[in-house]
Amino acid sequence: MPLEGVDDVFRALDLVGVFANAVLGGVIARRERLDPIGFATLAVLSGLGGGIIRDVLLQHGPPVALTDYAYLATAFAGAAATYLVTVEGSLWDRVWPVVDAVALGCWASAGAARTLAVGLGWLPAVLLGVVTAVGGGAVRDIVLRRVPGVLGGNTLYATAALAGAGVLVLLRQSGHPTAGSLAGLVVGAGLCLLARWRGWILPSADAWSPSRVVPPRYRGRLRRRAAGRARRHGRHVEPASPPHPSEEP
């Protein structure tokens, strides 16, 4: 059944994202030494997962991956290509970041475009663009009982998706739908590749914790004040450990 409410550029981007993510899922399935059924399942889930999550959240009819057979055919084509052709070695190590970045850019752009097409505003469009971009990889990692890579902080993956979806929304809202779709792809994929090649990462959560923001010489003083307030309100307070010499007032 044809997809309604979106243009051909959206559909092309969505299908390219499906194929690329299916290839990535197939490569990981081969490295995990899965049998042919497990291989096909992981590759197809990787290829369709982001779009299905997006459409379920939109609640605007059945997921297009289940009603438009081009999606299923594209996912199975990506799985079959990866199963029949061994994609390993130094060449693949250079190619797969590009495939991953293209998949992210396509889905960030397509997810935001699909959300705008059903009548939602710019903020849901940006958010669902990110969800679509990271959804396939998250489903793949959950099936393999891994922490989703997008949560690992090893690349600016979600940040690149956010940038791509944001550019698409900005240009589409300005009356440039085709340019917005292509710009979202280029910005999302380009930032993802640049971050990977340059080694850009987000700081760990510990780096943002209040204990690291407060200078060391003030931490002991803040702990003593908190303990004094607790005693005045009749709460039991465990004895505080002696402050480090650098934390003395």
Coordinates of N, CA, C and O in Angstrom, one line a residue, residues 90-200:
S90 N 39.9 -4.9 6.4 CA 40.2 -3.5 6.5 C 39.4 -2.6 5.6 O 39.0 -1.4 6.0
L91 N 38.9 -3.1 4.5 CA 38.1 -2.3 3.6 C 36.7 -2.0 4.3 O 36.3 -0.8 4.4
W92 N 36.2 -3.0 4.9 CA 34.9 -2.8 5.6 C 35.1 -1.9 6.8 O 34.2 -1.1 7.2
D93 N 36.2 -2.0 7.5 CA 36.5 -1.1 8.6 C 36.4 0.4 8.2 O 36.1 1.2 9.1
R94 N 36.8 0.7 7.0 CA 36.7 2.0 6.5 C 35.3 2.4 5.9 O 34.9 3.6 6.0
V95 N 34.6 1.4 5.5 CA 33.3 1.6 4.8 C 32.2 1.7 5.8 O 31.3 2.5 5.7
W96 N 32.2 0.9 6.9 CA 31.0 0.8 7.7 C 30.7 2.1 8.5 O 29.5 2.4 8.7
P97 N 31.7 2.9 8.9 CA 31.3 4.2 9.5 C 30.5 5.1 8.5 O 29.6 5.8 8.9
V98 N 30.8 5.0 7.2 CA 30.1 5.8 6.2 C 28.6 5.2 6.1 O 27.7 6.0 6.0
V99 N 28.5 3.9 6.0 CA 27.2 3.3 6.0 C 26.4 3.6 7.2 O 25.2 4.0 7.1
D100 N 27.0 3.6 8.4 CA 26.3 3.9 9.6 C 25.9 5.4 9.6 O 24.7 5.7 10.0
A101 N 26.7 6.3 9.1 CA 26.4 7.7 9.1 C 25.3 8.0 8.1 O 24.4 8.8 8.4
V102 N 25.3 7.3 6.9 CA 24.2 7.5 5.9 C 22.9 7.0 6.5 O 21.9 7.7 6.3
A103 N 22.9 5.9 7.2 CA 21.7 5.4 7.8 C 21.1 6.4 8.8 O 19.9 6.6 8.8
L104 N 22.0 6.9 9.6 CA 21.6 7.9 10.6 C 21.0 9.2 9.9 O 19.9 9.6 10.3
G105 N 21.7 9.7 9.0 CA 21.2 10.9 8.3 C 19.9 10.7 7.6 O 19.0 11.5 7.7
C106 N 19.7 9.5 6.9 CA 18.5 9.2 6.2 C 17.3 9.1 7.2 O 16.2 9.7 7.0
W107 N 17.5 8.4 8.3 CA 16.4 8.2 9.2 C 16.1 9.4 10.1 O 14.9 9.7 10.4
A108 N 17.1 10.2 10.4 CA 16.8 11.4 11.1 C 16.0 12.4 10.3 O 15.0 13.0 10.7
S109 N 16.3 12.4 9.0 CA 15.6 13.3 8.1 C 14.2 12.7 7.8 O 13.2 13.5 7.9
A110 N 14.1 11.4 7.6 CA 12.8 10.8 7.2 C 11.9 10.8 8.5 O 10.7 11.0 8.3
G111 N 12.4 10.6 9.6 CA 11.6 10.6 10.8 C 11.0 12.0 11.1 O 9.8 12.1 11.4
A112 N 11.8 13.0 10.9 CA 11.2 14.4 11.1 C 10.2 14.7 10.1 O 9.2 15.3 10.3
A113 N 10.5 14.3 8.8 CA 9.6 14.6 7.7 C 8.2 13.9 7.9 O 7.2 14.5 7.7
R114 N 8.3 12.7 8.3 CA 7.0 11.9 8.6 C 6.2 12.5 9.7 O 5.0 12.6 9.6
T115 N 6.9 13.0 10.7 CA 6.1 13.6 11.8 C 5.5 15.0 11.4 O 4.3 15.2 11.8
L116 N 6.2 15.8 10.6 CA 5.6 17.0 10.1 C 4.4 16.7 9.2 O 3.4 17.4 9.1
A117 N 4.5 15.6 8.4 CA 3.5 15.2 7.4 C 2.2 14.9 8.1 O 1.1 15.1 7.5
V118 N 2.2 14.3 9.3 CA 1.0 14.0 10.0 C 0.4 15.1 10.8 O -0.6 15.0 11.5
G119 N 1.0 16.3 10.7 CA 0.4 17.5 11.3 C 1.0 17.9 12.7 O 0.4 18.8 13.3
L120 N 2.0 17.2 13.1 CA 2.6 17.6 14.4 C 3.6 18.8 14.3 O 4.0 19.1 13.2
G121 N 3.9 19.4 15.4 CA 4.8 20.6 15.3 C 6.2 20.3 15.2 O 6.7 19.1 15.0
W122 N 7.0 21.4 15.3 CA 8.5 21.2 15.0 C 9.2 20.4 16.1 O 10.1 19.7 15.8
L123 N 8.8 20.6 17.4 CA 9.5 19.9 18.5 C 9.2 18.4 18.4 O 10.2 17.6 18.5
P124 N 8.0 17.9 18.3 CA 7.8 16.4 18.1 C 8.5 15.9 16.8 O 9.1 14.8 16.8
A125 N 8.6 16.7 15.8 CA 9.3 16.3 14.6 C 10.8 16.1 14.9 O 11.4 15.1 14.4
V126 N 11.4 17.0 15.6 CA 12.9 16.9 15.9 C 13.1 15.6 16.8 O 14.0 14.8 16.6
L127 N 12.2 15.5 17.8 CA 12.4 14.4 18.7 C 12.2 13.0 18.0 O 13.0 12.1 18.3
L128 N 11.2 12.9 17.2 CA 10.9 11.7 16.5 C 12.0 11.4 15.4 O 12.2 10.3 15.0
G129 N 12.6 12.5 14.9 CA 13.7 12.3 14.0 C 14.8 11.6 14.7 O 15.5 10.7 14.2
V130 N 15.1 12.0 15.9 CA 16.2 11.4 16.7 C 15.8 9.9 17.1 O 16.6 9.0 16.9
V131 N 14.6 9.7 17.5 CA 14.1 8.4 17.8 C 14.2 7.4 16.7 O 14.7 6.3 16.8
T132 N 13.8 7.9 15.5 CA 13.9 7.1 14.3 C 15.3 6.7 14.0 O 15.7 5.6 13.6
A133 N 16.2 7.7 14.1 CA 17.6 7.5 13.7 C 18.3 6.5 14.6 O 19.1 5.7 14.2
V134 N 18.0 6.5 15.9 CA 18.7 5.6 16.9 C 17.9 4.3 17.1 O 18.4 3.4 17.7
G135 N 16.6 4.3 16.6 CA 15.8 3.1 17.0 C 16.3 1.8 16.5 O 16.2 0.8 17.2
G136 N 16.7 1.7 15.2 CA 17.1 0.5 14.7 C 18.3 -0.1 15.4 O 18.3 -1.3 15.7
G137 N 19.3 0.7 15.7 CA 20.5 0.2 16.4 C 20.1 -0.1 17.8 O 20.7 -1.1 18.4
A138 N 19.2 0.6 18.5 CA 18.8 0.3 19.8 C 18.1 -1.1 19.9 O 18.4 -1.9 20.8
V139 N 17.2 -1.3 18.9 CA 16.5 -2.6 18.9 C 17.5 -3.8 18.7 O 17.5 -4.8 19.3
R140 N 18.5 -3.5 17.8 CA 19.5 -4.5 17.5 C 20.3 -4.9 18.8 O 20.5 -6.0 19.1
D141 N 20.7 -3.8 19.5 CA 21.5 -4.1 20.7 C 20.7 -4.7 21.8 O 21.2 -5.6 22.6
I142 N 19.4 -4.4 21.9 CA 18.6 -5.0 23.0 C 18.4 -6.4 22.7 O 18.4 -7.3 23.6
V143 N 18.2 -6.8 21.4 CA 18.0 -8.2 21.0 C 19.3 -9.0 21.4 O 19.2 -10.2 21.9
L144 N 20.4 -8.4 21.3 CA 21.7 -9.0 21.6 C 22.1 -8.9 23.1 O 23.2 -9.2 23.5
R145 N 21.1 -8.3 23.9 CA 21.3 -8.1 25.3 C 22.6 -7.2 25.6 O 23.4 -7.5 26.5
R146 N 22.6 -6.1 24.9 CA 23.7 -5.1 25.1 C 23.1 -3.8 25.5 O 21.9 -3.6 25.2
V147 N 23.9 -3.0 26.1 CA 23.4 -1.6 26.3 C 23.4 -0.9 25.0 O 24.5 -1.0 24.3
P148 N 22.3 -0.3 24.6 CA 22.3 0.4 23.2 C 23.5 1.3 23.1 O 23.8 2.1 24.0
G149 N 24.2 1.2 21.9 CA 25.4 2.0 21.7 C 25.1 3.5 21.8 O 26.0 4.2 22.1
V150 N 23.9 3.9 21.4 CA 23.6 5.3 21.5 C 23.7 5.9 22.9 O 23.9 7.1 23.1
L151 N 23.6 5.0 23.9 CA 23.7 5.4 25.3 C 25.1 5.3 25.8 O 25.3 5.7 27.0
G152 N 26.0 4.9 25.0 CA 27.4 4.6 25.5 C 28.2 5.9 25.5 O 29.3 5.9 26.1
G153 N 27.9 6.9 24.7 CA 28.6 8.1 24.7 C 29.9 8.0 23.9 O 30.8 8.9 24.0
N154 N 30.1 6.9 23.1 CA 31.3 6.8 22.4 C 31.4 7.7 21.1 O 32.4 7.9 20.5
T155 N 30.2 8.1 20.6 CA 30.2 9.1 19.5 C 29.0 10.1 19.8 O 28.2 9.9 20.6
L156 N 29.0 11.1 18.9 CA 27.9 12.1 19.0 C 26.8 11.6 18.1 O 26.2 12.3 17.3
Y157 N 26.3 10.3 18.3 CA 25.3 9.7 17.4 C 24.0 10.4 17.5 O 23.5 10.9 16.5
A158 N 23.5 10.5 18.7 CA 22.2 11.2 18.9 C 22.3 12.7 18.6 O 21.3 13.3 18.1
T159 N 23.4 13.3 18.9 CA 23.6 14.7 18.7 C 23.6 15.0 17.2 O 23.0 15.9 16.7
A160 N 24.2 14.1 16.4 CA 24.2 14.2 14.9 C 22.7 14.1 14.4 O 22.3 14.8 13.5
A161 N 22.0 13.1 14.9 CA 20.6 12.9 14.5 C 19.8 14.2 14.9 O 18.9 14.6 14.1
L162 N 20.0 14.7 16.0 CA 19.3 15.9 16.5 C 19.6 17.1 15.5 O 18.7 17.8 15.1
A163 N 20.8 17.2 15.1 CA 21.2 18.3 14.2 C 20.5 18.1 12.8 O 20.0 19.0 12.2
G164 N 20.6 16.9 12.3 CA 20.0 16.6 11.0 C 18.5 16.8 11.0 O 17.9 17.5 10.1
A165 N 17.8 16.4 12.0 CA 16.3 16.6 12.1 C 16.0 18.1 12.3 O 15.0 18.6 11.7
G166 N 16.8 18.8 13.1 CA 16.6 20.2 13.3 C 16.7 21.0 12.0 O 15.9 21.9 11.7
V167 N 17.7 20.7 11.2 CA 17.9 21.4 9.9 C 16.7 21.1 8.9 O 16.2 22.0 8.3
L168 N 16.3 19.8 8.9 CA 15.1 19.5 8.1 C 13.9 20.3 8.5 O 13.2 20.9 7.6
V169 N 13.6 20.3 9.8 CA 12.4 21.0 10.2 C 12.5 22.5 9.9 O 11.6 23.2 9.4
L170 N 13.7 23.1 10.1 CA 13.9 24.5 9.8 C 13.6 24.9 8.4 O 12.9 25.8 8.0
L171 N 14.2 24.1 7.5 CA 14.0 24.4 6.0 C 12.6 24.0 5.5 O 12.0 24.7 4.7
R172 N 12.0 23.0 6.1 CA 10.6 22.6 5.7 C 9.7 23.7 6.1 O 8.7 24.1 5.4
Q173 N 9.9 24.2 7.3 CA 9.0 25.2 7.9 C 9.2 26.5 7.1 O 8.3 27.4 7.1
S174 N 10.3 26.7 6.4 CA 10.6 27.8 5.6 C 10.1 27.7 4.2 O 10.3 28.6 3.3
G175 N 9.5 26.5 3.9 CA 9.0 26.3 2.5 C 9.9 25.7 1.6 O 9.8 25.8 0.3
H176 N 10.9 24.9 2.1 CA 11.8 24.2 1.2 C 11.9 22.7 1.6 O 12.8 22.2 2.2
P177 N 10.8 21.9 1.2 CA 10.7 20.6 1.6 C 11.8 19.6 1.1 O 12.5 18.9 1.8
T178 N 12.1 19.7 -0.2 CA 13.1 18.8 -0.8 C 14.5 19.2 -0.3 O 15.3 18.3 0.1
A179 N 14.8 20.5 -0.3 CA 16.1 20.9 0.2 C 16.3 20.6 1.7 O 17.4 20.2 2.1
G180 N 15.2 20.6 2.5 CA 15.2 20.3 3.9 C 15.6 18.8 4.1 O 16.4 18.5 4.9
S181 N 15.0 17.9 3.3 CA 15.2 16.5 3.4 C 16.7 16.2 3.1 O 17.3 15.4 3.8
L182 N 17.2 16.8 2.0 CA 18.6 16.5 1.6 C 19.6 17.1 2.6 O 20.6 16.5 2.9
A183 N 19.2 18.3 3.1 CA 20.1 19.0 4.0 C 20.2 18.2 5.4 O 21.2 18.1 6.0
G184 N 19.0 17.7 5.8 CA 19.0 16.9 7.0 C 19.9 15.7 6.9 O 20.6 15.3 7.8
L185 N 19.8 15.0 5.7 CA 20.7 13.9 5.5 C 22.2 14.3 5.6 O 23.0 13.6 6.2
V186 N 22.5 15.3 4.8 CA 23.9 15.7 4.8 C 24.5 16.2 6.1 O 25.6 15.8 6.5
V187 N 23.7 17.0 6.9 CA 24.1 17.4 8.2 C 24.2 16.3 9.2 O 25.2 16.2 9.9
G188 N 23.2 15.4 9.2 CA 23.3 14.3 10.2 C 24.4 13.4 9.9 O 25.2 13.0 10.8
A189 N 24.5 13.0 8.6 CA 25.6 12.0 8.2 C 27.0 12.7 8.4 O 27.9 12.1 8.9
G190 N 27.1 13.9 8.0 CA 28.4 14.6 8.0 C 28.9 14.8 9.5 O 30.0 14.6 9.8
L191 N 28.0 15.2 10.4 CA 28.4 15.4 11.7 C 28.7 14.1 12.4 O 29.7 14.0 13.2
C192 N 28.0 13.0 12.1 CA 28.3 11.7 12.6 C 29.7 11.2 12.2 O 30.5 10.8 13.0
L193 N 30.0 11.4 10.9 CA 31.3 11.0 10.4 C 32.4 11.9 11.0 O 33.5 11.4 11.4
L194 N 32.2 13.2 11.1 CA 33.2 14.1 11.6 C 33.5 13.8 13.0 O 34.7 13.7 13.5
A195 N 32.4 13.5 13.8 CA 32.7 13.2 15.2 C 33.4 11.9 15.4 O 34.3 11.7 16.3
R196 N 33.1 10.9 14.5 CA 33.9 9.6 14.6 C 35.3 9.8 14.2 O 36.2 9.2 14.9
W197 N 35.6 10.5 13.2 CA 36.9 10.6 12.7 C 37.8 11.5 13.6 O 39.0 11.3 13.8
R198 N 37.2 12.5 14.2 CA 37.9 13.4 15.1 C 37.9 12.9 16.5 O 38.6 13.5 17.4
G199 N 37.1 11.9 16.8 CA 37.1 11.4 18.2 C 36.3 12.2 19.2 O 36.6 12.2 20.4
W200 N 35.3 13.0 18.7 CA 34.5 13.8 19.6 C 33.5 13.0 20.4 O 32.9 12.1 19.8

